[in-house]
JSON list of C-alpha atoms in Angstrom, two decimals:
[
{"chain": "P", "resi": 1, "resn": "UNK", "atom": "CA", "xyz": [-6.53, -3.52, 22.35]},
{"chain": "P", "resi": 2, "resn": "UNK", "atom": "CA", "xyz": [-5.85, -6.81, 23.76]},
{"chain": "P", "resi": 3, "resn": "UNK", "atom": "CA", "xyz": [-7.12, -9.99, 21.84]},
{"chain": "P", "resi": 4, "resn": "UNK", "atom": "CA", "xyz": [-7.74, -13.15, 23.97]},
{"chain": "P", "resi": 5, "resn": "UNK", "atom": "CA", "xyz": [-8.11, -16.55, 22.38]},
{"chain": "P", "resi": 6, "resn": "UNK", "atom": "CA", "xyz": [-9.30, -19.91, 23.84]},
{"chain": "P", "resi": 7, "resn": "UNK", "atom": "CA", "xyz": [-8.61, -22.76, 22.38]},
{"chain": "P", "resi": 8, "resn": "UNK", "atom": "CA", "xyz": [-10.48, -26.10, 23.16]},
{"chain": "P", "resi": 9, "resn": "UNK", "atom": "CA", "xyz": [-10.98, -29.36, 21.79]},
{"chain": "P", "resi": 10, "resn": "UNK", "atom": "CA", "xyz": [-14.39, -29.01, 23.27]},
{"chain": "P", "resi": 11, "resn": "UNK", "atom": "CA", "xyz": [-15.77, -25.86, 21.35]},
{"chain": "P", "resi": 12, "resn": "UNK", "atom": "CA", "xyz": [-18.20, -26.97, 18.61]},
{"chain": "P", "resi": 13, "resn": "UNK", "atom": "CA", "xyz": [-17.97, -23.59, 16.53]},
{"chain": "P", "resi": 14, "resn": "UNK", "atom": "CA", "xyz": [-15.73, -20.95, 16.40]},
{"chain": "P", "resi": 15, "resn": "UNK", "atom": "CA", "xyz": [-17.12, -17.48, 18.43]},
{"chain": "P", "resi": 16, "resn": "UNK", "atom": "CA", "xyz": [-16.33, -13.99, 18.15]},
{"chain": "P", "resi": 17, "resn": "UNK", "atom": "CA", "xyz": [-16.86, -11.78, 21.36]},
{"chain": "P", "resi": 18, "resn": "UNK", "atom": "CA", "xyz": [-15.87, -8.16, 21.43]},
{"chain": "P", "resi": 19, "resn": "UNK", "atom": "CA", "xyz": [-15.83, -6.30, 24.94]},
{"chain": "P", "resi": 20, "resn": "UNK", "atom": "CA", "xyz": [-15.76, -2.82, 24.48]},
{"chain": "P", "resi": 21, "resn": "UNK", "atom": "CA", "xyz": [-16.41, 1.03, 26.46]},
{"chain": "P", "resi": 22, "resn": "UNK", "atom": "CA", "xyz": [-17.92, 1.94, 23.59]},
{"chain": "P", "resi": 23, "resn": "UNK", "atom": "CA", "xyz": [-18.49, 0.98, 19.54]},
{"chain": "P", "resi": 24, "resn": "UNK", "atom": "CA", "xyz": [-15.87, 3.05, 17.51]},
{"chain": "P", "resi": 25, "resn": "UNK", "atom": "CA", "xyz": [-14.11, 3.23, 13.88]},
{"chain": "P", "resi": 26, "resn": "UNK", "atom": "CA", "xyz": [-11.96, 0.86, 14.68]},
{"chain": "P", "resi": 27, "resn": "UNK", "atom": "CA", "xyz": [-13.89, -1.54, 16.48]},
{"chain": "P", "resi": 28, "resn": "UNK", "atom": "CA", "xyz": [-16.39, -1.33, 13.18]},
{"chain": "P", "resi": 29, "resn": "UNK", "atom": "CA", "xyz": [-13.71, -1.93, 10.43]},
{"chain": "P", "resi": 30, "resn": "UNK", "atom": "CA", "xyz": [-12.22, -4.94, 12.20]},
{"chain": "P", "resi": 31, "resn": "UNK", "atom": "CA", "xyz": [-16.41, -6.12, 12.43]},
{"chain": "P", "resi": 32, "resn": "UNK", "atom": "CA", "xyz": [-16.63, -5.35, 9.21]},
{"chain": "P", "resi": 33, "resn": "UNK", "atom": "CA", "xyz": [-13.51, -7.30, 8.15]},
{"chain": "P", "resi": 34, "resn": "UNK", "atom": "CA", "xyz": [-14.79, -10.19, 10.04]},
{"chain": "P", "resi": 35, "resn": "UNK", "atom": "CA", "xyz": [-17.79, -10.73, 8.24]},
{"chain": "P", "resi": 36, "resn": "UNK", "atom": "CA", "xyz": [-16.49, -10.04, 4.33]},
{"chain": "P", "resi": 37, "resn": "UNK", "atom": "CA", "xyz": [-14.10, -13.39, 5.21]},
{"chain": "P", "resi": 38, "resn": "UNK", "atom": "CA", "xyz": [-17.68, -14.84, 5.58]},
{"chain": "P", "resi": 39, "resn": "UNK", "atom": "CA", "xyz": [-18.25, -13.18, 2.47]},
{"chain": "P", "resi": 40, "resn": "UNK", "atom": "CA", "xyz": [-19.06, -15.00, -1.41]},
{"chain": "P", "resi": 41, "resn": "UNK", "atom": "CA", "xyz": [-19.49, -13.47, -5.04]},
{"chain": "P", "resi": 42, "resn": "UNK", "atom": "CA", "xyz": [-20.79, -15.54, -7.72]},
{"chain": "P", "resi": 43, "resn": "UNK", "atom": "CA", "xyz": [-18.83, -15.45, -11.37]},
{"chain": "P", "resi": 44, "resn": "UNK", "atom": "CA", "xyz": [-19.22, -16.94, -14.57]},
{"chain": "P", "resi": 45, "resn": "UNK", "atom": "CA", "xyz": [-16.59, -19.06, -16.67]},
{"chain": "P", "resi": 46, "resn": "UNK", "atom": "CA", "xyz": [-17.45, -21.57, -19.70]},
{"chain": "P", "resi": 47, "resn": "UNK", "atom": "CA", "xyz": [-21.10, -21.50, -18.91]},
{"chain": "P", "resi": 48, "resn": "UNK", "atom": "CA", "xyz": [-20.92, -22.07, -15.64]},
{"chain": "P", "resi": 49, "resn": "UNK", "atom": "CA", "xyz": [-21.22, -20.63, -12.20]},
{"chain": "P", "resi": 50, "resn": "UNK", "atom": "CA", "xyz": [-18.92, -20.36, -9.70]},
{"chain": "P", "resi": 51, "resn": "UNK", "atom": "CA", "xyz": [-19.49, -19.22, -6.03]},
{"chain": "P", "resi": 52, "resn": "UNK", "atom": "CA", "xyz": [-15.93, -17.94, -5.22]},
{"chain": "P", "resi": 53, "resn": "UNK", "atom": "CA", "xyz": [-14.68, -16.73, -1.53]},
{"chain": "P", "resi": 54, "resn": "UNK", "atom": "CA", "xyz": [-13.53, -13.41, -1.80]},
{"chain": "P", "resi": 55, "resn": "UNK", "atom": "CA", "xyz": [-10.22, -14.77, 0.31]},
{"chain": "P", "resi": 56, "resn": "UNK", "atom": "CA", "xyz": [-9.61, -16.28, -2.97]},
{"chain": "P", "resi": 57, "resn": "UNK", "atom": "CA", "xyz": [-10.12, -13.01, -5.24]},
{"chain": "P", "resi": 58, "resn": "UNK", "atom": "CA", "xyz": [-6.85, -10.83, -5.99]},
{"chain": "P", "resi": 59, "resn": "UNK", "atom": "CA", "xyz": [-8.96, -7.75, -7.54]},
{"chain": "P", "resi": 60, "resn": "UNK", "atom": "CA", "xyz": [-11.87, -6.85, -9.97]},
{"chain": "P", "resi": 61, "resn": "UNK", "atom": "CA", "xyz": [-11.71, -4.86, -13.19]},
{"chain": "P", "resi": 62, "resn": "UNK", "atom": "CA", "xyz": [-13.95, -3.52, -15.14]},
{"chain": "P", "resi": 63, "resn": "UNK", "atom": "CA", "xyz": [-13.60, -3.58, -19.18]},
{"chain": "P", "resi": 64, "resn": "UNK", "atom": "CA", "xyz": [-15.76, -2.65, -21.71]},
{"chain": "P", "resi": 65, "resn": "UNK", "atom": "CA", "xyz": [-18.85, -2.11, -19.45]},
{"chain": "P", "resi": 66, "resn": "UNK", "atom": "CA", "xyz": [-18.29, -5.51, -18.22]},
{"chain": "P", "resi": 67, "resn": "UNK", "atom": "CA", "xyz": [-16.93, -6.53, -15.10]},
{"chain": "P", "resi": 68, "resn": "UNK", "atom": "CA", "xyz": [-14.43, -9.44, -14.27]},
{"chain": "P", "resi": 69, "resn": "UNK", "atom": "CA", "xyz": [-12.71, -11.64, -11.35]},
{"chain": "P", "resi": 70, "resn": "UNK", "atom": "CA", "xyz": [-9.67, -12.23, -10.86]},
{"chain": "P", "resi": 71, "resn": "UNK", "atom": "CA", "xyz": [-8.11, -15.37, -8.66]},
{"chain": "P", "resi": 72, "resn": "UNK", "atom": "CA", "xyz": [-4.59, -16.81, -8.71]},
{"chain": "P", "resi": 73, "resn": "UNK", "atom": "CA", "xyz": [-5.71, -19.17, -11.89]},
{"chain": "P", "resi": 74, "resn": "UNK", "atom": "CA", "xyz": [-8.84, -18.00, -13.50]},
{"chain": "P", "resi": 75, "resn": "UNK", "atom": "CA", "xyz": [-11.06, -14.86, -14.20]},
{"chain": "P", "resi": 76, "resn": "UNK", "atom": "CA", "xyz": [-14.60, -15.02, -13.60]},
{"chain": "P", "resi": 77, "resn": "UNK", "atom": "CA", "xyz": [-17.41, -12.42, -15.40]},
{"chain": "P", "resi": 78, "resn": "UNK", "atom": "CA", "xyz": [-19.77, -10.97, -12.55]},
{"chain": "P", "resi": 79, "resn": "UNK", "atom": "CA", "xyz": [-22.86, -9.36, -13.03]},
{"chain": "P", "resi": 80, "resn": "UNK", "atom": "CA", "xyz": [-21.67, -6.90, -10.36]},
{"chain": "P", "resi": 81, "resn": "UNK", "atom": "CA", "xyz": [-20.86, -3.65, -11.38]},
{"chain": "P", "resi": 82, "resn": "UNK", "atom": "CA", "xyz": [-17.55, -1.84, -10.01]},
{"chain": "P", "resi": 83, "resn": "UNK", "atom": "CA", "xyz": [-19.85, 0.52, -7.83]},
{"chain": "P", "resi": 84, "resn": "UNK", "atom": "CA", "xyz": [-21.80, -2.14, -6.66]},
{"chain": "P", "resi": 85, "resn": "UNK", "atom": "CA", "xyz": [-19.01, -4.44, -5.30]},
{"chain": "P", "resi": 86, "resn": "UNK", "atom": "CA", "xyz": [-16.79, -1.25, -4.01]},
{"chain": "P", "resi": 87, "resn": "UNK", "atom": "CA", "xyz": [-20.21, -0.75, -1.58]},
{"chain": "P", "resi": 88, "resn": "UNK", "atom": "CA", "xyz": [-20.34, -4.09, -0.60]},
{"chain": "P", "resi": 89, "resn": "UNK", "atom": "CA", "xyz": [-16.56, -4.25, 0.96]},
{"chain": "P", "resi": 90, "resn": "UNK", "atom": "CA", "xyz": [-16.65, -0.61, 1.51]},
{"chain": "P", "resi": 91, "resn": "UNK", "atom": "CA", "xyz": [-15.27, -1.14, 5.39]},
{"chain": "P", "resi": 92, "resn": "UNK", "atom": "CA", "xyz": [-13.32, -4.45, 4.29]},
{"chain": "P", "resi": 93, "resn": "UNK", "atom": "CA", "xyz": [-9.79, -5.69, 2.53]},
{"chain": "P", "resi": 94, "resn": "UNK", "atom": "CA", "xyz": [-11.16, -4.17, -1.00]},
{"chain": "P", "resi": 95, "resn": "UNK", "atom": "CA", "xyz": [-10.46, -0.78, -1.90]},
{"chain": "P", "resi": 96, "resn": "UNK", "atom": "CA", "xyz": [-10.81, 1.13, -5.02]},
{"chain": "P", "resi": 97, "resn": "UNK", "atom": "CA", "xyz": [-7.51, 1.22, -7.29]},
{"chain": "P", "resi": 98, "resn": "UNK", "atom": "CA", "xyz": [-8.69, 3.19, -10.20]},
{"chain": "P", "resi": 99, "resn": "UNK", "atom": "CA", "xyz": [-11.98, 4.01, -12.16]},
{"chain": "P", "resi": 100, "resn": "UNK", "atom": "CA", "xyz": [-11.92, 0.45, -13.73]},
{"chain": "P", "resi": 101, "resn": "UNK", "atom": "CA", "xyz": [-10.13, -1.60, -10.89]},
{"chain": "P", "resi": 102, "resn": "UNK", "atom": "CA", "xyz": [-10.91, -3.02, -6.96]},
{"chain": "P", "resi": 103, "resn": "UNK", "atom": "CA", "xyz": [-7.79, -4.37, -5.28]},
{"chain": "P", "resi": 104, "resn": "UNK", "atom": "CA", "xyz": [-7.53, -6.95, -2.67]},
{"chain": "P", "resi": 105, "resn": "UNK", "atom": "CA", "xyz": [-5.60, -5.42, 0.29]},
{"chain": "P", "resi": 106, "resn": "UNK", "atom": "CA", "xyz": [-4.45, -8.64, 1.53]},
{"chain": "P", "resi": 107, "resn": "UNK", "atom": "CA", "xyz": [-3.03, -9.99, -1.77]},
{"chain": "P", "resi": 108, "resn": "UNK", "atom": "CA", "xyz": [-0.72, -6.98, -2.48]},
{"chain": "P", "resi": 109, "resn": "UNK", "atom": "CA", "xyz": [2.92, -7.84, -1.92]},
{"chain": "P", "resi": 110, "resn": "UNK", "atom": "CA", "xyz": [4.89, -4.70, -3.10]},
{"chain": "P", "resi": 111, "resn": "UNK", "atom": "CA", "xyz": [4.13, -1.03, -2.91]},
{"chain": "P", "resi": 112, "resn": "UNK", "atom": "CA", "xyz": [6.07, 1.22, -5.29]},
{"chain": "P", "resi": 113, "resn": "UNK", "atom": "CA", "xyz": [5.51, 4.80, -5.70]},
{"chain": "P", "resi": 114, "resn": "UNK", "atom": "CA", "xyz": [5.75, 5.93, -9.43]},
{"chain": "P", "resi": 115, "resn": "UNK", "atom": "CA", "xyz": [6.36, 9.71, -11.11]},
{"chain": "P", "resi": 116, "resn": "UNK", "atom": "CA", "xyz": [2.94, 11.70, -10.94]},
{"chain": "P", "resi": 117, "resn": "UNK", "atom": "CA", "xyz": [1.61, 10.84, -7.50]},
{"chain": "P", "resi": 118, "resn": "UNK", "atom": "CA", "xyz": [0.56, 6.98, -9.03]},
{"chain": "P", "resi": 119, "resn": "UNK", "atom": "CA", "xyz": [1.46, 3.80, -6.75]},
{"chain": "P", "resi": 120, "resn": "UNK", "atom": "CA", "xyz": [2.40, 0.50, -8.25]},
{"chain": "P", "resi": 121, "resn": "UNK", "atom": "CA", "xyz": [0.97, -2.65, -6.63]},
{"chain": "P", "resi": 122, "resn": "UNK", "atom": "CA", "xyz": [2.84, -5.69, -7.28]},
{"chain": "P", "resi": 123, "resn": "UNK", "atom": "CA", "xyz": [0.36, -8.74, -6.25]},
{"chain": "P", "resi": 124, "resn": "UNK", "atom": "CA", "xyz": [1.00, -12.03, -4.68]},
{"chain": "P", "resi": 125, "resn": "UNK", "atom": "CA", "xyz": [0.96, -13.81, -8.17]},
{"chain": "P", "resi": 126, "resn": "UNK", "atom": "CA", "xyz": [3.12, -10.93, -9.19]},
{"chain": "P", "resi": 127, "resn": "UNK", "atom": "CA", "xyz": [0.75, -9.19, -11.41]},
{"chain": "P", "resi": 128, "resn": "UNK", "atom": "CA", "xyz": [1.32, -4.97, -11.66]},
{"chain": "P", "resi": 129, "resn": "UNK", "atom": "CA", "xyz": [-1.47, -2.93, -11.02]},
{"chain": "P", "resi": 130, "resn": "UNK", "atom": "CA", "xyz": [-1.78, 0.93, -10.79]},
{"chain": "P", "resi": 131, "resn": "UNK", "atom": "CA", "xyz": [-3.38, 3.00, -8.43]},
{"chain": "P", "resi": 132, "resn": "UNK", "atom": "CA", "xyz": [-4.27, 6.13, -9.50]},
{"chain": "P", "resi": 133, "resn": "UNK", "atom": "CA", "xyz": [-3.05, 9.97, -7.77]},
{"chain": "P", "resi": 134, "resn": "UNK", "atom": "CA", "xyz": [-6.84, 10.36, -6.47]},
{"chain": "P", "resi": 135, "resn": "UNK", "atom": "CA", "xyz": [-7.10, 6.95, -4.57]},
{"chain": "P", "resi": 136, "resn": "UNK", "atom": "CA", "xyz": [-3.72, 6.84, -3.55]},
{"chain": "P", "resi": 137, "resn": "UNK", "atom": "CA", "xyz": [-4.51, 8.66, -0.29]},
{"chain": "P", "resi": 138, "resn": "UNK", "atom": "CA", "xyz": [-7.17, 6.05, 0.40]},
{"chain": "P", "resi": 139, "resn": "UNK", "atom": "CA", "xyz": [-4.34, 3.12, 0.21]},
{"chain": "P", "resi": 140, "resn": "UNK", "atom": "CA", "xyz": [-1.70, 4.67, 2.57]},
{"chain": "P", "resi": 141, "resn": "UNK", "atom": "CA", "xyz": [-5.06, 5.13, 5.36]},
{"chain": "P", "resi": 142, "resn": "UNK", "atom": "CA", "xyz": [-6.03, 1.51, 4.47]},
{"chain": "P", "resi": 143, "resn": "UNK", "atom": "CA", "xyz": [-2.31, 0.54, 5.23]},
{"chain": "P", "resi": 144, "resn": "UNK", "atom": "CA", "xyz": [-0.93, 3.26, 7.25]},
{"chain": "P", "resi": 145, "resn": "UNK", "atom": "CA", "xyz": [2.18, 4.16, 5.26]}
]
């Protein structure tokens, strides 16, 4: 794959163009990662709503049937349910950790395999989080380890 970028002072917007022999995995998760950067939940804290970036979110987690965001600072209640927001990023930096957690590719600084097949993810903030045996398969694909 070669990537080609033009930079002028002239450009009013920023444009994406993808040459291709033909449309493959790949070519659609790198699409598909595109447009989540694009991409915005809305979250609740004090009464109030926020519309966060999902550049900005480190994981979600679900407790007690309700679901909850999770930034570098704050954590944010969504009406989103875990299913619901794992088929929204389904092709994007979000994967499923566990039955009750969504990680944040991108914010995961340390990988640490544990006793029983489990992975330990240390995050950028330095927060632990577990991936369980079943989804740990999905995280090596996701980051080809």
């Amino acid at each position: 794959m070669k990537i080609v970028i033009n930079e002028k002072k002239e450009f009013q917007d920023t444009e994406i163009i993808i040459n291709c022999r033909q449309l493959d995995e790949e070519l659609i998760k790198i699409i598909s990662s595109l447009k989540s950067l694009e991409e915005k939940v809305t979250g609740s804290l004090n009464g109030k709503i926020f519309v966060i970036d999902t550049l900005e979110i480190y994981y979600f987690e679900s407790v007690n049937k309700k679901t909850f965001i999770y930034t570098e600072k704050e954590v944010y209640e969504t009406h989103l349910r875990l299913y619901e927001i794992e088929e929204r990023f389904k092709n994007s930096h979000f994967f499923r950790a566990s039955k009750s957690t969504i990680i944040n590719l991108s914010k995961i600084k340390i990988i640490t395999p544990l006793f029983g097949g489990k992975v330990e993810a240390i995050l950028e903030n330095d927060e632990k989080l577990f991936v369980s045996r079943q989804y740990v398969k999905i995280l090596k694909n996701k980051l080809d380890f």
